mmCIF file of C-alpha atoms in Angstrom:
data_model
loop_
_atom_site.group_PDB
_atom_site.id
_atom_site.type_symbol
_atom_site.label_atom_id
_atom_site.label_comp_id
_atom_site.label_asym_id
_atom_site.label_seq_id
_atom_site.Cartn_x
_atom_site.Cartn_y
_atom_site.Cartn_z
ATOM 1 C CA UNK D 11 110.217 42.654 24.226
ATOM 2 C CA UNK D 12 111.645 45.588 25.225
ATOM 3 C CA UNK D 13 108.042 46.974 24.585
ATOM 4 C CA UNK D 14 106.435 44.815 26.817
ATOM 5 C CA UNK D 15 108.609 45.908 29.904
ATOM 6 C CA UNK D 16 108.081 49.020 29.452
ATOM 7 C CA UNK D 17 104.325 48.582 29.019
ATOM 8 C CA UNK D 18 104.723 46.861 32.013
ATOM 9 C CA UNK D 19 106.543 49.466 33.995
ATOM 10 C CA UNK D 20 104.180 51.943 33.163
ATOM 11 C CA UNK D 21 101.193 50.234 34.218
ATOM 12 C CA UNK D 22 102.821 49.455 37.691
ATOM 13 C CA UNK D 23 103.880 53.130 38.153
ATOM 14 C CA UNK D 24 100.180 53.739 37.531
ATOM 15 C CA UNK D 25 98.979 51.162 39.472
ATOM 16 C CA UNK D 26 101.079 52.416 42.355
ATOM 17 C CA UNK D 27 100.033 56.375 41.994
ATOM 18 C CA UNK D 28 96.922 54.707 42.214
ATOM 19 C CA UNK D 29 97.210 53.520 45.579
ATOM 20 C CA UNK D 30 99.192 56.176 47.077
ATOM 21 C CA UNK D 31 96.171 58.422 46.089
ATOM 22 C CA UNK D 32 93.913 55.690 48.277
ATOM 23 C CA UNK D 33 96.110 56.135 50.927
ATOM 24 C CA UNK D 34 96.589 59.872 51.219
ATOM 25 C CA UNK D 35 92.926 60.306 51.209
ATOM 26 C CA UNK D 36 92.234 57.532 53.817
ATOM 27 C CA UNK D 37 95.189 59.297 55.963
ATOM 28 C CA UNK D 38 93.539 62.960 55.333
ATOM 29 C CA UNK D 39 89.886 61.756 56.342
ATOM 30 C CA UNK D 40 89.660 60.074 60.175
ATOM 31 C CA UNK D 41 86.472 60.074 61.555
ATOM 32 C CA UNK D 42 86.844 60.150 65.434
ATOM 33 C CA UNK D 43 84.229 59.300 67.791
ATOM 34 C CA UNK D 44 82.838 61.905 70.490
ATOM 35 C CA UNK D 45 84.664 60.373 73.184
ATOM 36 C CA UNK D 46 88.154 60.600 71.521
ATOM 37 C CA UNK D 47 87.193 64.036 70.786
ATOM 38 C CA UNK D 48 86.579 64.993 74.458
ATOM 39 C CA UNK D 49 90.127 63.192 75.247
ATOM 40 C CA UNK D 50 91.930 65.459 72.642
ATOM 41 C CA UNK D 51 89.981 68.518 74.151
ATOM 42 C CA UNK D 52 90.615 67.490 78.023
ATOM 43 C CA UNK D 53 94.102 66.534 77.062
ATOM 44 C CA UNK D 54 94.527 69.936 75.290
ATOM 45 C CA UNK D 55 92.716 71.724 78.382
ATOM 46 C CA UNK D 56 95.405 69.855 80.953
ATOM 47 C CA UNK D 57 98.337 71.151 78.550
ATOM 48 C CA UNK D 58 97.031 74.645 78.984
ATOM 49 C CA UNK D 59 96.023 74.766 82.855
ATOM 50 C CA UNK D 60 99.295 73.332 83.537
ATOM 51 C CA UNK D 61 101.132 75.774 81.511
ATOM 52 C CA UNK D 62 99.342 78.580 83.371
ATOM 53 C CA UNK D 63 99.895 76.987 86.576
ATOM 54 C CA UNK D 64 103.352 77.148 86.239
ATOM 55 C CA UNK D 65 103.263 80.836 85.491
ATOM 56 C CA UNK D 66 100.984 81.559 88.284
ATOM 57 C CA UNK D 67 103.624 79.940 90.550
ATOM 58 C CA UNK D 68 106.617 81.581 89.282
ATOM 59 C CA UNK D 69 104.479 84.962 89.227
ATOM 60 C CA UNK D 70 103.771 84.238 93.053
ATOM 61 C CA UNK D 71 107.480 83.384 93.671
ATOM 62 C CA UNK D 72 108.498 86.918 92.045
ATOM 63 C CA UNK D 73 105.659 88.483 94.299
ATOM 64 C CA UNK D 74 106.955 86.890 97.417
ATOM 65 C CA UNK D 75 110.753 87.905 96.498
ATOM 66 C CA UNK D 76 109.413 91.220 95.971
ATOM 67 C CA UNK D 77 107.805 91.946 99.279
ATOM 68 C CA UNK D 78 109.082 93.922 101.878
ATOM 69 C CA UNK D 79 110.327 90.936 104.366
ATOM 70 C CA UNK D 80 109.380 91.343 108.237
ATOM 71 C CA UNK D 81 110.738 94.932 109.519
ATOM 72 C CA UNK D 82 112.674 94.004 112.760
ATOM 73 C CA UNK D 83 112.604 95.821 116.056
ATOM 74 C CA UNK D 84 115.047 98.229 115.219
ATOM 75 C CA UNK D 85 112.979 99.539 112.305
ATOM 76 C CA UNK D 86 109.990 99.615 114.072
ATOM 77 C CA UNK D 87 111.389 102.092 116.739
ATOM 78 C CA UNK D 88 112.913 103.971 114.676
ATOM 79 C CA UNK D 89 109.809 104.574 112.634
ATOM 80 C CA UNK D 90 107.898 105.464 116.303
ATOM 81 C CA UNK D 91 110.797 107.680 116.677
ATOM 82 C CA UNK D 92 110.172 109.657 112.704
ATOM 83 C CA UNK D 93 106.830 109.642 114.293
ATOM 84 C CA UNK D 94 106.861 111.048 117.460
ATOM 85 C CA UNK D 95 109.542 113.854 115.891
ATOM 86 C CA UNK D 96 107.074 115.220 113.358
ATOM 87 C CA UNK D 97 104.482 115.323 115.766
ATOM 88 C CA UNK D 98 106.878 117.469 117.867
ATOM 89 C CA UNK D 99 107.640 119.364 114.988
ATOM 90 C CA UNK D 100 103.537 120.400 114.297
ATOM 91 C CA UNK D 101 103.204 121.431 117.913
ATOM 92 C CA UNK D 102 106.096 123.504 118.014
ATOM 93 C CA UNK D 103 104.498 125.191 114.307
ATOM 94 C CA UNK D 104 101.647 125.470 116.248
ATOM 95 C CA UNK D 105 102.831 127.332 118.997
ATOM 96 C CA UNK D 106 105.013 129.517 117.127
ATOM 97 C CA UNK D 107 102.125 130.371 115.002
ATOM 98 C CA UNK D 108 99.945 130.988 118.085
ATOM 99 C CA UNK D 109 102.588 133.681 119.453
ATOM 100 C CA UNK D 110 102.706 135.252 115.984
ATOM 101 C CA UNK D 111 99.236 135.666 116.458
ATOM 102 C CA UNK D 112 99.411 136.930 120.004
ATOM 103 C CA UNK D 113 102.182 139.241 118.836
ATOM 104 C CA UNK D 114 100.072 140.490 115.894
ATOM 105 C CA UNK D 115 96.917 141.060 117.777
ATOM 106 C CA UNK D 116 98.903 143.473 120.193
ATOM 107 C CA UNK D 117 100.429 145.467 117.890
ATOM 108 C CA UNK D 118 96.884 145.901 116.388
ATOM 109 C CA UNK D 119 95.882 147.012 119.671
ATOM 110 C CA UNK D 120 93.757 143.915 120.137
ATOM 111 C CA UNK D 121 93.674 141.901 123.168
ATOM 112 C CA UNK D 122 96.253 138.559 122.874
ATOM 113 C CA UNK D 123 94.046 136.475 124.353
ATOM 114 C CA UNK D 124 91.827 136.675 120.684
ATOM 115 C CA UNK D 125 94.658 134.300 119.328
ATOM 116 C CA UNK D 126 93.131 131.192 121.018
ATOM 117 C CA UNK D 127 89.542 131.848 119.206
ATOM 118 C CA UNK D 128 91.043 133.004 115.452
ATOM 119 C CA UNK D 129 91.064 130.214 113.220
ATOM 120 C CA UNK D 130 94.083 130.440 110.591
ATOM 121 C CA UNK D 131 94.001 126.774 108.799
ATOM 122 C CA UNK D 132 93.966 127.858 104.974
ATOM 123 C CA UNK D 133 95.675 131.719 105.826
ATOM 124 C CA UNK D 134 98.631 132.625 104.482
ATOM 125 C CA UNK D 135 99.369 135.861 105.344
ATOM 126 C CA UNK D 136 98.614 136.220 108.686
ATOM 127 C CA UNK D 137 99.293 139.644 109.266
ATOM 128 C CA UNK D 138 96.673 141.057 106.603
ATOM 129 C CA UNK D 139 94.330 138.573 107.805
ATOM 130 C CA UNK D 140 94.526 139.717 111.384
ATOM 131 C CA UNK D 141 94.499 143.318 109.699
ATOM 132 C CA UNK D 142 91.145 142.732 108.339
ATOM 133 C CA UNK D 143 89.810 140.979 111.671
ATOM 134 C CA UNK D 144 91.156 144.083 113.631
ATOM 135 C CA UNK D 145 89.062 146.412 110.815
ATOM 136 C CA UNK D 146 85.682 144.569 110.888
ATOM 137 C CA UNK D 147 86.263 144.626 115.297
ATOM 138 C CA UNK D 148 86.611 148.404 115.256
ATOM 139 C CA UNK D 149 83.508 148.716 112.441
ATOM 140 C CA UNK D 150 81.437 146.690 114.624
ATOM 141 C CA UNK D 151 82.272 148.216 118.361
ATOM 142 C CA UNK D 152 82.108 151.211 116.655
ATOM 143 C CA UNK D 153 78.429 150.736 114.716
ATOM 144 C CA UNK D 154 76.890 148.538 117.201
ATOM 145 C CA UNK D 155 77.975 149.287 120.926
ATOM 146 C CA UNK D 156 78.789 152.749 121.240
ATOM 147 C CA UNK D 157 75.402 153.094 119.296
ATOM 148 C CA UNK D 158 73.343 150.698 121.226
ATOM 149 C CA UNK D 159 75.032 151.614 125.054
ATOM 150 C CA UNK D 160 73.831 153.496 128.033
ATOM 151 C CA UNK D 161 73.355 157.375 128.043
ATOM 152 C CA UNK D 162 72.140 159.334 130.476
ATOM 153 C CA UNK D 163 69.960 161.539 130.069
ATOM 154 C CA UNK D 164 70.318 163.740 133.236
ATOM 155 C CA UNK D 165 73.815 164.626 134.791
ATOM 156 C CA UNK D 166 74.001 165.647 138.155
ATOM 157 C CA UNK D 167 76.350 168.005 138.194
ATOM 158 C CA UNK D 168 78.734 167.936 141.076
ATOM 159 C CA UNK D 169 78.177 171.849 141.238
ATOM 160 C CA UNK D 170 75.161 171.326 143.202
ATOM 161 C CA UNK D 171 76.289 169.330 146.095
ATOM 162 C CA UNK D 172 73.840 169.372 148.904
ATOM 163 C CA UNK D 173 75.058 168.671 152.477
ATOM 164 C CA UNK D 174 72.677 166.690 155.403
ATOM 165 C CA UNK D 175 72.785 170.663 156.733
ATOM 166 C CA UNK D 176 71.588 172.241 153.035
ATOM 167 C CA UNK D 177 69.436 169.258 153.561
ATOM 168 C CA UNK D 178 67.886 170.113 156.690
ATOM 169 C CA UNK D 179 66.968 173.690 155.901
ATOM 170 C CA UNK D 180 65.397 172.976 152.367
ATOM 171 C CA UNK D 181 61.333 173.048 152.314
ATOM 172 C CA UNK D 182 59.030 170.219 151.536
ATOM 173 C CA UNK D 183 58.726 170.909 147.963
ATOM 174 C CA UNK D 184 62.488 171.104 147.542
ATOM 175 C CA UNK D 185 62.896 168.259 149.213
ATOM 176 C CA UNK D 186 60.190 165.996 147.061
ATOM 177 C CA UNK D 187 62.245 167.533 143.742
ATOM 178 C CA UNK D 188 65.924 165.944 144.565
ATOM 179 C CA UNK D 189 63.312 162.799 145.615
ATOM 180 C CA UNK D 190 62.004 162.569 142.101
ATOM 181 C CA UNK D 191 65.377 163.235 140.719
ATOM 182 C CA UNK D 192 67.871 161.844 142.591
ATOM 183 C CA UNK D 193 66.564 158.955 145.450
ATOM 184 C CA UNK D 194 69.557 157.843 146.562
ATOM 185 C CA UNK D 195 71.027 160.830 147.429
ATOM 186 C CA UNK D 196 67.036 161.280 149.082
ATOM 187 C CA UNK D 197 67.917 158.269 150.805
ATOM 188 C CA UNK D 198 71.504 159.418 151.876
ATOM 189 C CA UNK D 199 70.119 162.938 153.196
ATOM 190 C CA UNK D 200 67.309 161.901 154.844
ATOM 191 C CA UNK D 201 68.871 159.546 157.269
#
């Protein structure tokens, strides 16, 4: 007998492995249909938009914490004031260069009033730079307009002055000579 309920036992053990293996492969295989697949995708969407949202907001919180609040009145003026002191400050730079420049230019032996036409954004050294302007002036009045100016030809010579009397007793010919030469003093004598 003993035999027999342990046959027994055995086949239910099998019997029951049996079905567990039924139902572990019925549980491992669903078959869904497409609209309970696009209600785990939406519902998987929502769970991430929402989770994103929330960062977004917190991220926008931070940002607002973060920016500079409203400056009040006081600030404000005080910041026209920062404002209105370095403009001060360039035009007193400015001027100060200006008279450096002035100075400069007349110990050079150039006129001051050059200082209002010399550009010096970019120059450093102002002093060689004016050097070099004062070098290329001199070159060029000395090239150019002593080369290209006036020069007479004939010089009266203030040994020869003629009075209306000298005048008066010189002949014709004489006379038409100081006309070709000279006609104002012509003009001057003859009146």
């Amino acid at each position: 007998m003993e035999n027999l309920e342990n046959n027994q036992t055995e086949t239910t053990t099998e019997v029951s492995t049996k079905q567990e293996h039924e139902v572990a492969t019925k549980e491992d295989v669903k078959t869904f249909t497409e609209e309970e697949v696009n209600k785990k995708i939406q519902s998987a969407e929502d769970r991430v938009r929402t989770e994103y949202s929330k960062k977004i907001k917190q991220m926008e919180e931070e940002l607002k914490e973060l920016r500079p609040k409203e400056k009040s009145q006081e600030q404000l003026d005080m910041e026209a004031r920062i404002k209105a002191l370095e403009q001060k400050e360039k035009e007193v730079q400015a001027k100060e260069l200006q008279l450096k420049v002035s100075k400069t230019l007349s110990d050079n032996g150039l006129p001051s009033q050059l200082s209002k036409y010399i550009n010096l954004q970019g120059v450093e050294d102002v002093e060689s730079y004016l050097g070099e302007v004062k070098n290329v002036l001199t070159e060029h009045i000395n090239n150019t307009a002593l080369n290209n100016s006036f020069k007479p030809s004939n010089h009266n010579s203030n040994k020869e002055k003629i009075s209306k009397e000298d005048f008066n007793k010189m002949s014709y010919m004489e006379r038409m000579n100081i006309y070709k030469e000279n006609k104002e003093l012509y003009n001057k004598l003859s009146k």
